[in-house]
C-alpha cells in the first residue's frame, strides 16, 4: 500500500499530451489554451476618446480661452477628423479617435454647449486628460493571454478583440466510464430489494463535464469473460478508462486481475487513505486506467484527488492549491490520509471548513451537504485541532 | 445618481419567476432545482455488507468459536440468502445484502479460508461491525436535496440513486444581448484604423453560459430609427435584454431615450461606482432591460454585480457573500464605490486580493490577469489599507 503523496506523484509522472485542436473561440470556456494570444495591434489602436465631451488644444485653455467654437463632431466608428483651427473644439464621443490637433478632452458635465459654441465651466483641467492613448494598455506583439491558461469569460473578450475567432486548445482525452457490480440497475428501473440504481458513472460523467471532457458510459456484469472481452476493446478505443467498483478483495472483484491479464501495467493498487483505499491505477502505451472503488464517496473523492490533477497537468495547467481552517477538533484513528467532507464558509477573508457528519464512504447523500474535502494527513497522532489549516479540495 | 447598494436593492426587488421545466438529470448541473428530492426508500435500502469477508452470528464468536464452516456465498446483487446453521458463516461481498441469521461481518484480511472453513485470526471484533444498516444514512421520505439548490456533480449521484431521470429546474429567461457602437466590427473582420472588433457581447454570452443561460446576440448601429424598430421586437420576444454601450452622455447615446420612448419604465440611470457608472436599468411587464456601459471592464463587472444576483434571486437561490484581504494600500479619490480588479491567492486558509494595475475601464486585457473584483465602499476617506477585508466578486 502506498501513500496519497506517492500515488499523486506516480500519477503526475504519467501524464499524457493529447495534442492540440482548433475550435470556435466561443466554445473555448473551460478549455486549456495552447497558444500565446498576441496583440494584433496596439491597445487601444488609436488615441481613443475616453469621455463624451469636447476635444481641445490644451495650449488655448492655458492661454485663458474658455469659449471654444465647435468645429465638428467626431463620433465613435468614424475616420479621424482634423481640427483646422487649433483654437476651436470638436465634440467627441467615447470610443472615437481623437481628432488631429486636439490633445485634451473635457467631459460634457464640465461644459455648456450653445449651438455652435462650447463654454468650459471649470478652471482646472490637465493636459491630455480623458484620452486613452494608443498603446497605453498593450503594444502590438505583446502577449495578452499566455499558453496553458484555462479560458474563462474574461479571456473571451480579448480573443474577440484580436480577431481569434478560432483558438488552439488542448485536445481532450477520449474517456470511457465503466460501472461494475451486479447489484446495480438503471436509473429508470425499479430496483428489487437487494438492488440499487447506478449512480457513480453519472457522477463521474458530470465531474468530467466540469472539465469539458465528454465521456461514454457502460455497465459490465461481474463476470470475468465479459470484463475481459469488453475491456480489451475499451483499451483499444479510448485514451482513459475510469472504473467504479470491483477493485477490492471480494470474490467477484476481478478487475485488477483482468486488467493485468490484458497487459495493463499496474502502477499501484491500494492507497493509504479513507475513503477510496482500494484504488487501482495502471496504463498501457495508449490508455490510462483509473479503477476507483465502488463506494460513491470513494469514487467522487478519487476523481477529484487523482483524475483532475492528472488531466490538468496533461493539458499543461498549473493548479493553485487551496487551504481552509478547521472549525472543529477532529480525531481519526486509522493511520491513513483522511479526506473529510466539509461545508465551506468564508468570513473575514478566511475560508472555514466545518466537518459534515457523514456515515462513511457509502453515504452518498452526505455529499449534497458538503462543498469539498479537507485533506487531513496520515499521522499517528491523528488529532486535528480547531483552527489548524489543511489543504482543501472544493467541488462546489 | 444612486449608490451601488440602492441599485442592487432595486434590482433584487424586481426579480422574476420564469417558472419550472423538467429536464434529463444529466443535463441539470448548474441549473437550479425546483423540487425537493426525497428518498424513495431507506439509504441503504437493506442491511448492506460494507466489507468483503465473512458474515457470522456474533453469539458464536462470543462463545469462543473461531472456525466457521462456509455455508454459502452472498454476492452483491443477489437476493438475500438465509444461513441455516447459525454457527456457520457466509462469504459476503461489499454491497451485498447481509444474509439472514448473520449480524456481524469480518473482513477477509482478518480471516484464513480453507476451502470449506473460515478461521478468524483476531480476538477482538464488535457485534454488528462492517454492516451499513438499512436506513442508517437516510430514511424513506427524507429530503435528500432541497429545492433551490444549484445542482453540482455531487447531486447527480443522488438523483440517479432515487431514480430521478428527469428533474424539475428553474426555467431560464430568454435573453438577447445587444451591442451598439459604430466603431465595432465583427471578430472575423480586419478593422480600419478607427474601428475595433466587437468583444463585449461575447464576454456576456460566456458569462451567461456560466449560469447555463443561452442567449442570442445582435449588433445595432447608433441610429435612433434602427434602435427603435429592433428594440420594439426584442421587447416582445425576450425576457431579458442586455445592452452594451450607448448609455453615456454622447451625442449618439440614444439608448435610454429610445427605451423610455418605447415604454420601458426606467428604474435608474447612473450608479455611483467605477467602472460601470452609466448603467441604465428598466423594465416592461414582460422584459427586464440591463443597459451596461460599453467599456469592456464596465460591462463585465456590471454583469457580475447586477445580472448574476438578479438571476440567482429570480431562480430562488441564496448566494453566499465572499470576502478577501487586501494585500496593498489603495487610495481612490472619487466618491464612488470602486470595483478594483484583483488577483486572488489563498494562503493559510486566507483569501488575499492583490490589485491589478489596469489602465481603467477600457483595459480589457487586464481582466486576463485578474480573478475577481474587490468592492471598495464609497467613502470620503478613500484610503483602503493593507490587511483590511472587503467583499470580493470572483469570476475565476
XYZ file of N, CA and C in Angstrom, chain A residues 86-223:
414
model
N -6.902 75.567 -34.472
C -6.472 74.970 -33.202
C -7.118 75.614 -31.983
N -7.739 76.737 -32.158
C -8.406 77.359 -31.009
C -9.883 76.947 -30.942
N -10.326 76.175 -31.869
C -11.696 75.644 -31.836
C -11.758 74.388 -30.964
N -12.926 73.748 -30.976
C -13.036 72.432 -30.328
C -13.825 71.497 -31.224
N -13.789 70.231 -30.871
C -14.547 69.206 -31.576
C -15.390 68.479 -30.540
N -16.625 68.242 -30.864
C -17.382 67.347 -29.982
C -16.907 65.918 -30.246
N -16.634 65.199 -29.187
C -16.069 63.850 -29.344
C -16.832 62.861 -28.467
N -16.928 61.637 -28.960
C -17.699 60.606 -28.261
C -16.765 59.509 -27.747
N -17.131 58.941 -26.624
C -16.349 57.829 -26.074
C -16.122 56.773 -27.153
N -14.910 56.332 -27.287
C -14.591 55.307 -28.284
C -14.148 55.885 -29.615
N -14.301 57.207 -29.787
C -13.902 57.824 -31.051
C -12.381 58.002 -31.099
N -11.880 58.214 -32.316
C -10.489 58.609 -32.488
C -10.381 60.085 -32.098
N -9.348 60.435 -31.360
C -9.125 61.849 -31.031
C -8.791 62.595 -32.321
N -9.507 63.697 -32.621
C -9.227 64.414 -33.875
C -7.798 64.982 -33.875
N -7.247 65.142 -35.031
C -5.931 65.792 -35.180
C -5.994 67.191 -34.586
N -4.885 67.655 -34.066
C -4.765 68.990 -33.453
C -5.466 69.125 -32.103
N -6.002 68.051 -31.579
C -6.592 68.081 -30.235
C -5.678 67.262 -29.324
N -5.636 67.620 -28.048
C -4.789 66.859 -27.139
C -5.422 66.669 -25.757
N -6.637 67.176 -25.579
C -7.253 67.135 -24.256
C -8.775 67.027 -24.440
N -9.409 66.223 -23.573
C -10.865 66.064 -23.673
C -11.512 66.541 -22.369
N -12.532 67.390 -22.514
C -13.283 67.864 -21.344
C -14.690 67.271 -21.436
N -15.132 66.621 -20.384
C -16.403 65.908 -20.439
C -17.582 66.896 -20.453
N -18.682 66.449 -21.011
C -19.878 67.287 -21.143
C -20.300 67.891 -19.802
N -20.129 67.135 -18.733
C -20.535 67.614 -17.412
C -19.883 68.942 -17.041
N -18.723 69.249 -17.631
C -17.968 70.451 -17.257
C -18.031 71.532 -18.332
N -18.994 71.404 -19.229
C -19.079 72.288 -20.393
C -20.532 72.706 -20.586
N -20.763 73.969 -21.073
C -22.106 74.347 -21.564
C -22.023 74.483 -23.072
N -23.004 73.927 -23.717
C -22.998 73.965 -25.184
C -24.123 74.895 -25.661
N -23.789 75.877 -26.508
C -24.801 76.730 -27.137
C -24.663 76.648 -28.648
N -25.396 75.739 -29.204
C -25.379 75.505 -30.657
C -23.959 75.387 -31.206
N -23.307 76.515 -31.424
C -22.017 76.454 -32.108
C -20.837 76.704 -31.178
N -21.135 76.941 -29.926
C -20.069 77.357 -29.014
C -20.102 76.484 -27.743
N -18.912 76.053 -27.300
C -18.820 75.332 -26.020
C -18.071 76.189 -25.012
N -18.659 76.320 -23.829
C -18.001 77.099 -22.781
C -17.574 76.167 -21.653
N -16.286 76.228 -21.324
C -15.777 75.363 -20.261
C -16.071 76.015 -18.913
N -16.694 75.256 -18.015
C -17.142 75.832 -16.736
C -16.191 75.560 -15.581
N -15.072 74.937 -15.837
C -14.131 74.673 -14.733
C -12.787 75.307 -15.057
N -12.008 75.514 -13.997
C -10.736 76.212 -14.209
C -9.530 75.291 -14.151
N -9.790 74.070 -13.748
C -8.650 73.167 -13.677
C -8.851 71.973 -14.567
N -8.028 71.871 -15.556
C -8.011 70.636 -16.344
C -6.547 70.261 -16.537
N -6.351 69.008 -16.909
C -4.981 68.517 -17.077
C -4.752 68.275 -18.559
N -3.614 68.669 -19.024
C -3.291 68.413 -20.431
C -3.358 66.901 -20.675
N -4.037 66.518 -21.736
C -4.085 65.097 -22.096
C -5.145 64.296 -21.360
N -5.978 64.973 -20.565
C -6.957 64.216 -19.772
C -8.033 63.554 -20.637
N -8.599 62.482 -20.104
C -9.697 61.754 -20.754
C -9.346 61.218 -22.138
N -8.062 60.958 -22.312
C -7.640 60.296 -23.549
C -6.976 58.979 -23.167
N -7.402 57.941 -23.814
C -6.817 56.625 -23.601
C -5.825 56.462 -24.761
N -4.542 56.725 -24.468
C -3.552 56.831 -25.545
C -3.261 55.509 -26.240
N -3.019 55.618 -27.527
C -2.653 54.438 -28.327
C -1.530 53.663 -27.647
N -1.731 52.368 -27.502
C -0.686 51.523 -26.927
C -0.518 51.632 -25.423
N -1.414 52.381 -24.755
C -1.217 52.553 -23.306
C -1.381 51.220 -22.555
N -2.379 50.436 -22.956
C -2.613 49.166 -22.245
C -1.616 48.098 -22.687
N -1.505 47.931 -23.993
C -0.619 46.911 -24.543
C -0.118 47.385 -25.907
N 1.043 46.868 -26.294
C 1.573 47.189 -27.618
C 1.404 46.014 -28.569
N 1.351 46.342 -29.843
C 1.281 45.298 -30.861
C 2.395 44.287 -30.598
N 2.066 43.021 -30.644
C 3.074 41.990 -30.404
C 3.154 41.526 -28.952
N 2.593 42.294 -28.029
C 2.582 41.857 -26.623
C 1.750 40.579 -26.464
N 2.178 39.741 -25.550
C 1.365 38.558 -25.231
C 0.232 38.981 -24.292
N -0.985 38.734 -24.709
C -2.152 39.124 -23.907
C -2.620 37.972 -23.026
N -2.624 36.790 -23.590
C -3.024 35.601 -22.806
C -1.957 34.539 -23.037
N -1.446 34.006 -21.946
C -0.383 33.009 -22.062
C -0.954 31.629 -22.356
N -0.216 30.914 -23.183
C -0.460 29.489 -23.414
C -0.689 28.796 -22.061
N -1.534 27.787 -22.055
C -1.823 26.977 -20.857
C -2.745 27.656 -19.840
N -3.357 28.773 -20.241
C -4.384 29.378 -19.404
C -5.688 28.598 -19.583
N -6.399 28.372 -18.476
C -7.757 27.838 -18.597
C -8.659 29.016 -18.995
N -9.310 28.898 -20.124
C -10.062 30.028 -20.674
C -11.343 30.262 -19.870
N -11.553 31.526 -19.484
C -12.756 31.918 -18.750
C -13.401 33.058 -19.537
N -14.601 33.513 -19.112
C -15.243 34.610 -19.861
C -14.342 35.839 -20.010
N -13.425 36.068 -19.062
C -12.593 37.268 -19.191
C -11.590 37.140 -20.336
N -11.260 35.942 -20.754
C -10.389 35.777 -21.920
C -11.183 35.899 -23.230
N -12.462 35.613 -23.170
C -13.284 35.601 -24.392
C -13.274 36.977 -25.074
N -13.404 38.033 -24.270
C -13.393 39.378 -24.838
C -12.077 39.696 -25.535
N -10.975 39.251 -24.945
C -9.659 39.504 -25.536
C -9.510 38.724 -26.842
N -9.939 37.479 -26.837
C -9.877 36.673 -28.065
C -10.661 37.357 -29.187
N -11.851 37.862 -28.847
C -12.663 38.549 -29.853
C -11.931 39.789 -30.369
N -11.372 40.557 -29.458
C -10.733 41.825 -29.822
C -9.572 41.630 -30.792
N -8.819 40.562 -30.609
C -7.680 40.354 -31.507
C -8.057 39.486 -32.707
N -9.334 39.204 -32.848
C -9.784 38.511 -34.056
C -9.561 37.013 -34.068
N -9.360 36.429 -32.865
C -9.168 34.972 -32.802
C -10.525 34.270 -32.782
N -11.143 34.182 -33.956
C -12.442 33.507 -33.987
C -12.271 31.999 -33.801
N -11.086 31.511 -34.089
C -10.751 30.115 -33.758
C -9.521 30.120 -32.874
N -9.468 29.164 -31.974
C -8.390 29.207 -30.995
C -7.875 27.788 -30.743
N -6.562 27.696 -30.542
C -5.941 26.383 -30.306
C -6.053 26.021 -28.828
N -6.614 24.849 -28.582
C -6.769 24.377 -27.198
C -6.293 22.935 -27.080
N -6.035 22.522 -25.852
C -5.627 21.135 -25.612
C -6.763 20.204 -26.017
N -6.420 19.207 -26.779
C -7.387 18.186 -27.162
C -7.791 17.406 -25.909
N -9.006 16.945 -25.883
C -9.479 16.219 -24.706
C -9.267 14.721 -24.898
N -8.936 14.028 -23.818
C -8.830 12.575 -23.949
C -10.205 11.960 -24.227
N -10.180 10.822 -24.888
C -11.411 10.077 -25.147
C -11.633 9.147 -23.948
N -12.721 9.349 -23.247
C -12.893 8.664 -21.961
C -14.098 7.722 -21.954
N -13.884 6.524 -21.431
C -14.974 5.568 -21.177
C -15.106 5.393 -19.670
N -16.335 5.516 -19.194
C -16.605 5.334 -17.767
C -17.399 4.047 -17.591
N -16.876 3.146 -16.769
C -17.464 1.807 -16.664
C -17.872 1.512 -15.225
N -19.108 1.120 -15.057
C -19.501 0.629 -13.737
C -19.561 -0.887 -13.767
N -19.267 -1.482 -12.612
C -19.434 -2.922 -12.446
C -20.259 -3.118 -11.182
N -20.683 -4.313 -10.945
C -21.469 -4.590 -9.742
C -22.848 -5.078 -10.142
N -23.125 -6.365 -9.837
C -24.382 -6.961 -10.260
C -25.568 -6.461 -9.458
N -25.310 -5.696 -8.413
C -26.411 -5.148 -7.621
C -27.008 -3.903 -8.273
N -26.400 -3.425 -9.371
C -26.805 -2.149 -9.945
C -27.843 -2.301 -11.060
N -28.853 -1.419 -11.025
C -29.832 -1.366 -12.121
C -29.884 0.081 -12.631
N -30.545 0.270 -13.760
C -30.605 1.588 -14.388
C -31.414 2.595 -13.569
N -31.213 3.870 -13.889
C -31.904 4.947 -13.165
C -33.417 4.855 -13.343
N -33.843 4.398 -14.518
C -35.274 4.319 -14.811
C -35.928 3.048 -14.288
N -35.118 2.159 -13.713
C -35.652 0.869 -13.241
C -36.135 0.964 -11.794
N -37.034 0.035 -11.453
C -37.411 -0.116 -10.048
C -36.578 -1.233 -9.445
N -35.638 -0.890 -8.592
C -34.753 -1.936 -8.056
C -35.501 -2.930 -7.169
N -35.088 -4.193 -7.246
C -35.550 -5.197 -6.280
C -34.958 -4.853 -4.914
N -35.415 -5.561 -3.915
C -34.961 -5.277 -2.541
C -33.438 -5.282 -2.410
N -32.774 -6.187 -3.135
C -31.333 -6.366 -2.970
C -30.521 -5.551 -3.980
N -31.194 -4.722 -4.750
C -30.507 -3.957 -5.796
C -30.494 -2.468 -5.472
N -29.620 -1.741 -6.124
C -29.646 -0.275 -6.062
C -29.435 0.256 -7.480
N -29.771 1.522 -7.671
C -29.596 2.109 -9.005
C -28.143 2.537 -9.227
N -27.727 2.549 -10.474
C -26.394 3.043 -10.823
C -26.330 4.527 -10.508
N -25.254 4.978 -9.929
C -25.125 6.413 -9.710
C -23.711 6.931 -9.980
N -22.696 6.120 -9.639
C -21.312 6.613 -9.759
C -20.926 7.028 -11.171
N -21.379 6.265 -12.154
C -20.986 6.626 -13.526
C -21.508 8.013 -13.883
N -22.698 8.346 -13.391
C -23.284 9.646 -13.732
C -22.560 10.769 -12.985
N -22.194 10.480 -11.739
C -21.373 11.447 -11.005
C -20.077 11.707 -11.773
N -19.446 10.636 -12.246
C -18.185 10.801 -12.976
C -18.399 11.561 -14.289
N -19.469 11.233 -14.992
C -19.760 11.969 -16.227
C -19.842 13.462 -15.940
N -20.541 13.822 -14.867
C -20.726 15.256 -14.613
C -19.456 15.886 -14.037
N -18.660 15.129 -13.279
C -17.364 15.669 -12.829
C -16.451 15.932 -14.031
N -16.480 15.056 -15.020
C -15.657 15.268 -16.214
C -16.217 16.401 -17.075
N -17.526 16.522 -17.103
C -18.140 17.652 -17.816
C -17.652 18.986 -17.273
N -17.410 19.041 -15.969
C -16.893 20.279 -15.382
C -15.544 20.648 -16.000
N -14.824 19.662 -16.480
C -13.546 19.904 -17.170
C -13.749 19.978 -18.677
N -15.017 19.940 -19.097
C -15.397 19.966 -20.522
C -15.050 18.666 -21.242
N -14.769 17.621 -20.477
C -14.426 16.331 -21.096
C -15.688 15.504 -21.284
N -16.052 15.216 -22.544
C -17.199 14.331 -22.763
C -16.779 12.896 -22.481
N -17.728 12.031 -22.239
C -17.375 10.640 -21.940
C -18.507 9.725 -22.354
N -18.171 8.459 -22.507
C -19.205 7.444 -22.747
C -19.316 6.590 -21.502
N -20.452 5.923 -21.365
C -20.613 5.068 -20.187
C -21.085 3.679 -20.583
N -20.654 2.682 -19.798
C -21.140 1.311 -19.964
C -21.223 0.636 -18.609
N -22.068 -0.356 -18.542
C -22.132 -1.170 -17.324
C -21.757 -2.605 -17.667
N -20.868 -3.177 -16.880
C -20.469 -4.575 -17.109
C -20.866 -5.430 -15.911
N -21.295 -6.645 -16.196
C -21.605 -7.568 -15.095
C -20.307 -8.107 -14.524
N -20.386 -8.606 -13.300
C -19.183 -9.088 -12.611
C -18.773 -10.470 -13.121
N -18.648 -10.628 -14.421
C -18.215 -11.921 -14.980
C -16.886 -11.711 -15.669
